[in-house]
Amino acid sequence: MSIISSLSPRAVAAPESGIVEVVNYARGREGLLPLWVGEGDLPTPDFINQAAMQALAAGETFYTWQRGIPELRQALSDYYLRHFGIRLPSEHFYVTGSGMQAIQIAIHAITSPGDEFVYLTPAWPNIAAALEIAGARSVGVELQFEGGTWTVDLGRIEAAITPKTRGLFINTPSNPTGWTATKKDLGDILTLARKHNLWIMADEIYARYFYAGGRAPSFLDVMEPGDKVMFVNSFSKNWSMTGWRVGWIVAPPETGQVLENLIQYSTSGVAQFMQKGAVAALNEGDAFVQSNIDKATLARDILCDALIATNRVQTLKPDGALYAFLSIDGVNDSRKAVIDIVDKTGVGLAPGTAFGAGGERFLRACFLRDPAQVTVAAERLCDYILKI
Ligand SMILES: Cc1ncc(COP(=O)(O)O)c(C=O)c1O
């Protein structure tokens, strides 16, 4: 028996990320403008680093609370009051090692092998892969693309629900499409979940990147106590902390011991000094998050206006999140296209093939970057597009 065939078939079946594939192809090239992965160009701001470094210097290096240090859970509670207008006691919050791990824990908390979970595609690929690795079946339901914009069809979601379905994964604003559920969409999805006794796993990590102003509509705006909604979230995008790997879950307090146990048997908690950095991010970081939002707003306009002006591109400005998701007339194989584009223009994009059904002919560009760099990237891309 070969070494590979002796491994778990589920582990072996996990796909290589289609985003990482192109990054590996052109990583480190001279003059590269990397719009391929979902992160900004700024390192973590100093006030966050200082808080972590002080905790480290003070010897905060021991095992700590599995659910997160009380100070951080309180800071999360205060953050939701400031930005979502809702006071959730700190028992609702659980600190995790990244948004990705929040998703994994939520999957383990909700599903058993053989269960089904419905999600909307095109989608960030990790959700389907994480479900499959856990032995659940990921069931994609396509968003509809018309006139450059994405919409959800409730009938299609309902048609995908079977007796094995345990929940709906709803990422709004969406990576990669920018689709952002309206309050009515959220209310309708919640009604559907209640009717079929399903969990909602709400991934609202881009809620603050909402270009109509304020934050995006949230399930918190429509749900009632007792609704089965588990939120997964992350420090990565708002506070430029992608490399820290810290996230959180918001869940009904009744789930507390189960979530704590799942954290115990995976990472056994996030390092205390990193949690101190996260406290600083929440308590002192509102102005920094706003500067990231302002930058994304400007860069989104620069990139999308330039692309749309070529008249060869189908996309509208996304309502939320950090991505332009565009299709170029005459380009059908996005995997081939991103290689050609990075070779000819030095602009790194992610192929739509990485995001599942409905995404195949699209290209994704993350615009949370210095607007001057985004301007150059837009010029190079438009030049390329007009020559096809
Ligand atoms: C929709 C969505 N959810 C969750 C995550 C996970 O973020 P992280 O693991 O960096 O905290 C990402 C990252 O790109 C994302 O796009």
PDB file of N, CA, C and O in Angstrom, residues 32 36 49 52 74 101 181 220 243 281 381:
ATOM      1  N   LEU A  32       5.890  43.118  -9.475  1.00  0.00           N
ATOM      2  CA  LEU A  32       4.584  42.460  -9.347  1.00  0.00           C
ATOM      3  C   LEU A  32       3.603  43.333  -8.551  1.00  0.00           C
ATOM      4  O   LEU A  32       3.970  43.912  -7.537  1.00  0.00           O
ATOM      5  N   TRP A  36      -3.996  39.314  -5.862  1.00  0.00           N
ATOM      6  CA  TRP A  36      -4.582  37.972  -5.906  1.00  0.00           C
ATOM      7  C   TRP A  36      -5.125  37.482  -4.587  1.00  0.00           C
ATOM      8  O   TRP A  36      -6.115  36.762  -4.570  1.00  0.00           O
ATOM      9  N   ASN A  49       0.668  45.982  17.772  1.00  0.00           N
ATOM     10  CA  ASN A  49       1.906  45.233  18.018  1.00  0.00           C
ATOM     11  C   ASN A  49       2.444  45.508  19.420  1.00  0.00           C
ATOM     12  O   ASN A  49       2.887  44.598  20.121  1.00  0.00           O
ATOM     13  N   ALA A  52       0.738  43.608  22.144  1.00  0.00           N
ATOM     14  CA  ALA A  52       1.150  42.193  22.178  1.00  0.00           C
ATOM     15  C   ALA A  52       2.562  42.068  22.737  1.00  0.00           C
ATOM     16  O   ALA A  52       2.842  41.181  23.553  1.00  0.00           O
ATOM     17  N   GLN A  74     -14.968  40.873  26.479  1.00  0.00           N
ATOM     18  CA  GLN A  74     -15.666  42.120  26.808  1.00  0.00           C
ATOM     19  C   GLN A  74     -15.463  43.154  25.692  1.00  0.00           C
ATOM     20  O   GLN A  74     -16.395  43.859  25.297  1.00  0.00           O
ATOM     21  N   GLN A 101     -10.377  29.019  11.420  1.00  0.00           N
ATOM     22  CA  GLN A 101     -10.623  28.053  12.496  1.00  0.00           C
ATOM     23  C   GLN A 101     -12.008  28.250  13.114  1.00  0.00           C
ATOM     24  O   GLN A 101     -12.636  27.283  13.559  1.00  0.00           O
ATOM     25  N   ALA A 181     -26.169  40.892   1.020  1.00  0.00           N
ATOM     26  CA  ALA A 181     -27.586  40.650   1.296  1.00  0.00           C
ATOM     27  C   ALA A 181     -28.239  41.922   1.827  1.00  0.00           C
ATOM     28  O   ALA A 181     -27.653  42.627   2.649  1.00  0.00           O
ATOM     29  N   LEU A 220     -27.790  39.991  12.725  1.00  0.00           N
ATOM     30  CA  LEU A 220     -28.124  40.561  14.039  1.00  0.00           C
ATOM     31  C   LEU A 220     -29.290  41.547  13.929  1.00  0.00           C
ATOM     32  O   LEU A 220     -29.986  41.795  14.905  1.00  0.00           O
ATOM     33  N   GLY A 243      -1.804  37.860   9.191  1.00  0.00           N
ATOM     34  CA  GLY A 243      -0.784  36.896   9.628  1.00  0.00           C
ATOM     35  C   GLY A 243      -0.903  36.488  11.088  1.00  0.00           C
ATOM     36  O   GLY A 243      -0.195  35.583  11.536  1.00  0.00           O
ATOM     37  N   ALA A 281      -6.687  46.230  19.294  1.00  0.00           N
ATOM     38  CA  ALA A 281      -7.321  46.450  17.985  1.00  0.00           C
ATOM     39  C   ALA A 281      -8.765  46.900  18.176  1.00  0.00           C
ATOM     40  O   ALA A 281      -9.218  47.885  17.572  1.00  0.00           O
ATOM     41  N   LEU A 381      -4.022  46.527 -16.584  1.00  0.00           N
ATOM     42  CA  LEU A 381      -5.104  45.588 -16.915  1.00  0.00           C
ATOM     43  C   LEU A 381      -5.918  46.094 -18.103  1.00  0.00           C
ATOM     44  O   LEU A 381      -6.256  45.332 -19.021  1.00  0.00           O
TER      45      LEU A 381
END
